[in-house]
Short mmCIF file of C-alpha atoms in Angstrom, two decimals:
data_model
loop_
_atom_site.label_atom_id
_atom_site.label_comp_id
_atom_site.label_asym_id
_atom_site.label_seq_id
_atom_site.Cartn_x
_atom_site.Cartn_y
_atom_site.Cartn_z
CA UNK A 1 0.00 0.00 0.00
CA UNK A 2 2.86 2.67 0.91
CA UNK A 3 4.16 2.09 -2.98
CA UNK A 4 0.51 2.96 -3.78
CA UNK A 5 -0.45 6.12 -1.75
CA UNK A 6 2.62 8.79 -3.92
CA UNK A 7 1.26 7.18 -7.15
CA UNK A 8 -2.38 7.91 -6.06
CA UNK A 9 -2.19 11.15 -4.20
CA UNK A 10 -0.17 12.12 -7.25
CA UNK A 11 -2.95 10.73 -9.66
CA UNK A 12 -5.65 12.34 -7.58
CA UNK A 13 -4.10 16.21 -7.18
CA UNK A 14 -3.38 16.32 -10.86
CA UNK A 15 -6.97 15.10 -11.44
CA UNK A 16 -8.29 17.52 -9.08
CA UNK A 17 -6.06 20.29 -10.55
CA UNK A 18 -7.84 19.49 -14.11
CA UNK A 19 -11.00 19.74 -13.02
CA UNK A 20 -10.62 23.10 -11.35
CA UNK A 21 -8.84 24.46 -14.07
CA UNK A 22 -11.45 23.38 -16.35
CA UNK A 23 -14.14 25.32 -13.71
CA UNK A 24 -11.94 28.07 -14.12
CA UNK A 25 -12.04 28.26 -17.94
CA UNK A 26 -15.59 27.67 -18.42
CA UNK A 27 -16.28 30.65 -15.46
CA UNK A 28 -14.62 32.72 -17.45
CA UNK A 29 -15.92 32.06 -20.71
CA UNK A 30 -19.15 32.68 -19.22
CA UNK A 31 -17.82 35.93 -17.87
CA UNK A 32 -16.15 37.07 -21.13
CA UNK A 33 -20.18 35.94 -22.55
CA UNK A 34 -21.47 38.14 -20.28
CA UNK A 35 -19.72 41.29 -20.68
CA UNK A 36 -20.24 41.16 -24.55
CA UNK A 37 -24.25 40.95 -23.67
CA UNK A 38 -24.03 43.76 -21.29
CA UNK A 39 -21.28 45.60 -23.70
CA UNK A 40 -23.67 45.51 -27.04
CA UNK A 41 -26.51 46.72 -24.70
CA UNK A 42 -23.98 49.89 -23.93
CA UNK A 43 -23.68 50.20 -27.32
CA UNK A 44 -27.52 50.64 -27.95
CA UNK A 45 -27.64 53.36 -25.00
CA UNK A 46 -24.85 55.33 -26.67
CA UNK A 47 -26.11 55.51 -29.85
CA UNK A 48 -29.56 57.04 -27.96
CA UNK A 49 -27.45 59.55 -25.44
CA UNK A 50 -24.39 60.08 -26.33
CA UNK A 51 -25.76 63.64 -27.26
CA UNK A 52 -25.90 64.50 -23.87
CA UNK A 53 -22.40 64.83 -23.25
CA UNK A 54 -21.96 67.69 -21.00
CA UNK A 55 -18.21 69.65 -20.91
CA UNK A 56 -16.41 72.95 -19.85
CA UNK A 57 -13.20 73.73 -19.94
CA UNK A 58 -12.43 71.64 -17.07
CA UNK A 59 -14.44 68.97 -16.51
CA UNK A 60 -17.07 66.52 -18.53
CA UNK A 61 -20.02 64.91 -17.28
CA UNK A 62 -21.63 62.01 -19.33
CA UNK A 63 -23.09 58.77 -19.68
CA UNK A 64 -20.77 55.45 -19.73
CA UNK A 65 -20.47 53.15 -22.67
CA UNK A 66 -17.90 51.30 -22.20
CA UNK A 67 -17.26 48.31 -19.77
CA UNK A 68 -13.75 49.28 -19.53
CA UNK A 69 -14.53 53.17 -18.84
CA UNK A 70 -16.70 51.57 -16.23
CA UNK A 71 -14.19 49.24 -14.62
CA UNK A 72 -11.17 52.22 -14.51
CA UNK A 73 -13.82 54.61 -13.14
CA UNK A 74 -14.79 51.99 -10.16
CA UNK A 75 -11.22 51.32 -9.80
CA UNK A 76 -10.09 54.66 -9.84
CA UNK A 77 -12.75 56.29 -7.08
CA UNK A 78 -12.71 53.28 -5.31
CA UNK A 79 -16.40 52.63 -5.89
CA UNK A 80 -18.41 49.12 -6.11
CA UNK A 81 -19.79 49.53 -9.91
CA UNK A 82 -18.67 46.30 -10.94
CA UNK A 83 -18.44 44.30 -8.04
CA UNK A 84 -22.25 44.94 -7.25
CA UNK A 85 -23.30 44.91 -10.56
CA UNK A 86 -24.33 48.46 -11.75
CA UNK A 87 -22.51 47.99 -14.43
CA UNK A 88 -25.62 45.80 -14.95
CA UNK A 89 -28.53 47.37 -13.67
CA UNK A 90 -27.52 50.29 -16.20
CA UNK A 91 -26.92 47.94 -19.16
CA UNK A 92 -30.49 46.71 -18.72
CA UNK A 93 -32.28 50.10 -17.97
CA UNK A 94 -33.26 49.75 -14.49
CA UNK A 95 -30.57 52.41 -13.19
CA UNK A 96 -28.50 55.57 -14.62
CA UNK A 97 -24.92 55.91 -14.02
CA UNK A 98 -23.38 59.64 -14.76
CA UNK A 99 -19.49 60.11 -14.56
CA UNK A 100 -17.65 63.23 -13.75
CA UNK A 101 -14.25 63.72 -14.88
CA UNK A 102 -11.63 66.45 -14.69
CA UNK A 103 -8.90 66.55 -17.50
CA UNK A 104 -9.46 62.59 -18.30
CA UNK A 105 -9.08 62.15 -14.53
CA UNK A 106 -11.89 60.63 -12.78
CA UNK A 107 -13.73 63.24 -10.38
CA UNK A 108 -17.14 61.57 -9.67
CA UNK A 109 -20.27 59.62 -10.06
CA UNK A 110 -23.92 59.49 -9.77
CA UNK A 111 -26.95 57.07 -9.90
CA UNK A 112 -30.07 58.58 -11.17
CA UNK A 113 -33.35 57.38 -11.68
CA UNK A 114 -35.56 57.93 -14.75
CA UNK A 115 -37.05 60.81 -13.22
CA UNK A 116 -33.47 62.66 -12.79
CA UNK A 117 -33.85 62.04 -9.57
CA UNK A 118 -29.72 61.37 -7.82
CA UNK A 119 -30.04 58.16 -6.02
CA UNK A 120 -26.40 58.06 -5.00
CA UNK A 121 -23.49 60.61 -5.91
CA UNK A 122 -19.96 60.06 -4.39
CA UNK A 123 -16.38 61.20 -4.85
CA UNK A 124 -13.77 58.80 -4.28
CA UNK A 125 -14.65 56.54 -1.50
CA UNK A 126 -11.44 55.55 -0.34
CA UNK A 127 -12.40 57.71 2.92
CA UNK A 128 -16.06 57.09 3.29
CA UNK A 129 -16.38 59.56 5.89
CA UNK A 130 -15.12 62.19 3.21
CA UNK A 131 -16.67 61.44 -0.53
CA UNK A 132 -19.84 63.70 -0.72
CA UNK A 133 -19.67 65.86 -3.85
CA UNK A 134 -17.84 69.37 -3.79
CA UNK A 135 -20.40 72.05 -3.91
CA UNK A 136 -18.83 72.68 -7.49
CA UNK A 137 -19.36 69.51 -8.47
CA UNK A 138 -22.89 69.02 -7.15
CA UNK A 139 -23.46 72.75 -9.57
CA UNK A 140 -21.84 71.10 -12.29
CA UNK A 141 -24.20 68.04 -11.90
CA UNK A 142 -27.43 70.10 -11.70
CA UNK A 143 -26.33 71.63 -14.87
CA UNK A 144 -25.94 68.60 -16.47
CA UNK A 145 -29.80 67.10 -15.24
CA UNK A 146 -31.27 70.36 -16.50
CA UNK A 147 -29.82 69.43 -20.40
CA UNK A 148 -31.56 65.84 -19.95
CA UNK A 149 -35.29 65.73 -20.71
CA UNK A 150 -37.89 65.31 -18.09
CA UNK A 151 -37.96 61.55 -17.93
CA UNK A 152 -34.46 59.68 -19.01
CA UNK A 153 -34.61 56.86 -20.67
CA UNK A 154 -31.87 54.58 -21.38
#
């Protein structure tokens, strides 16, 4: 049995090791599946509202398209767009996701509802304590809703 037990523990990790490698793969296919669904949805909406694009000579305020925008914008403010599925919600329709950025560098973002109504708006949120909107950037935002009509739909 001790001649055995290498030879089988060997047999049975590199087994095991296929298997969840083979999980892996077909996770992330599914993933990869997914994002394409939500990205051609993105798509749709910007073809809709990208005229809505809001800018000065500082800063821009607009509707996302783009998963990666999306990700780098989460990442960046330290913000849970992806990781609880806004990304989502917004790809669908059932949520509205505005970003604020100054020179290319990501400032804010908001969550409205149809009805131009802010749900959520946050800075970064690294310090939770500390991410409310500047009063600047809560004008800037305000300017923004008034361009949008009366009930958004996208």
């Amino acid at each position: 049995r001790s001649t055995l037990f290498p030879y089988t523990t060997l047999f049975r990790s590199s087994y095991h090791y296929k298997v969840f490698q083979e999980k892996n793969e077909l996770e992330e296919m599914e993933k990869l599946k997914e994002q394409q669904i939500i990205q051609e949805k993105l798509n749709k909406k910007e073809e809709a509202y990208n005229k809505y694009l809001y800018h000065d000579q500082d800063y821009a305020v607009y509707f996302p398209f783009e998963i990666e925008d999306i990700k780098k914008h989460a990442e960046d403010l330290h913000q849970c767009l992806i990781r609880c599925d806004y990304h989502k919600k917004y790809a669908e329709g059932r949520t509205i996701l505005i970003f604020i950025k100054e020179h290319e560098k990501s400032i804010a973002t908001a969550e409205i509802s149809s009805q131009k109504e802010i749900i959520q708006f946050y800075m970064d949120e690294k310090d939770h304590d500390n991410c409310k909107p500047t009063e600047k950037i809560q004008q800037l935002m305000s300017k923004f809703l008034n361009t949008l009509p009366n009930r958004v739909r996208i």
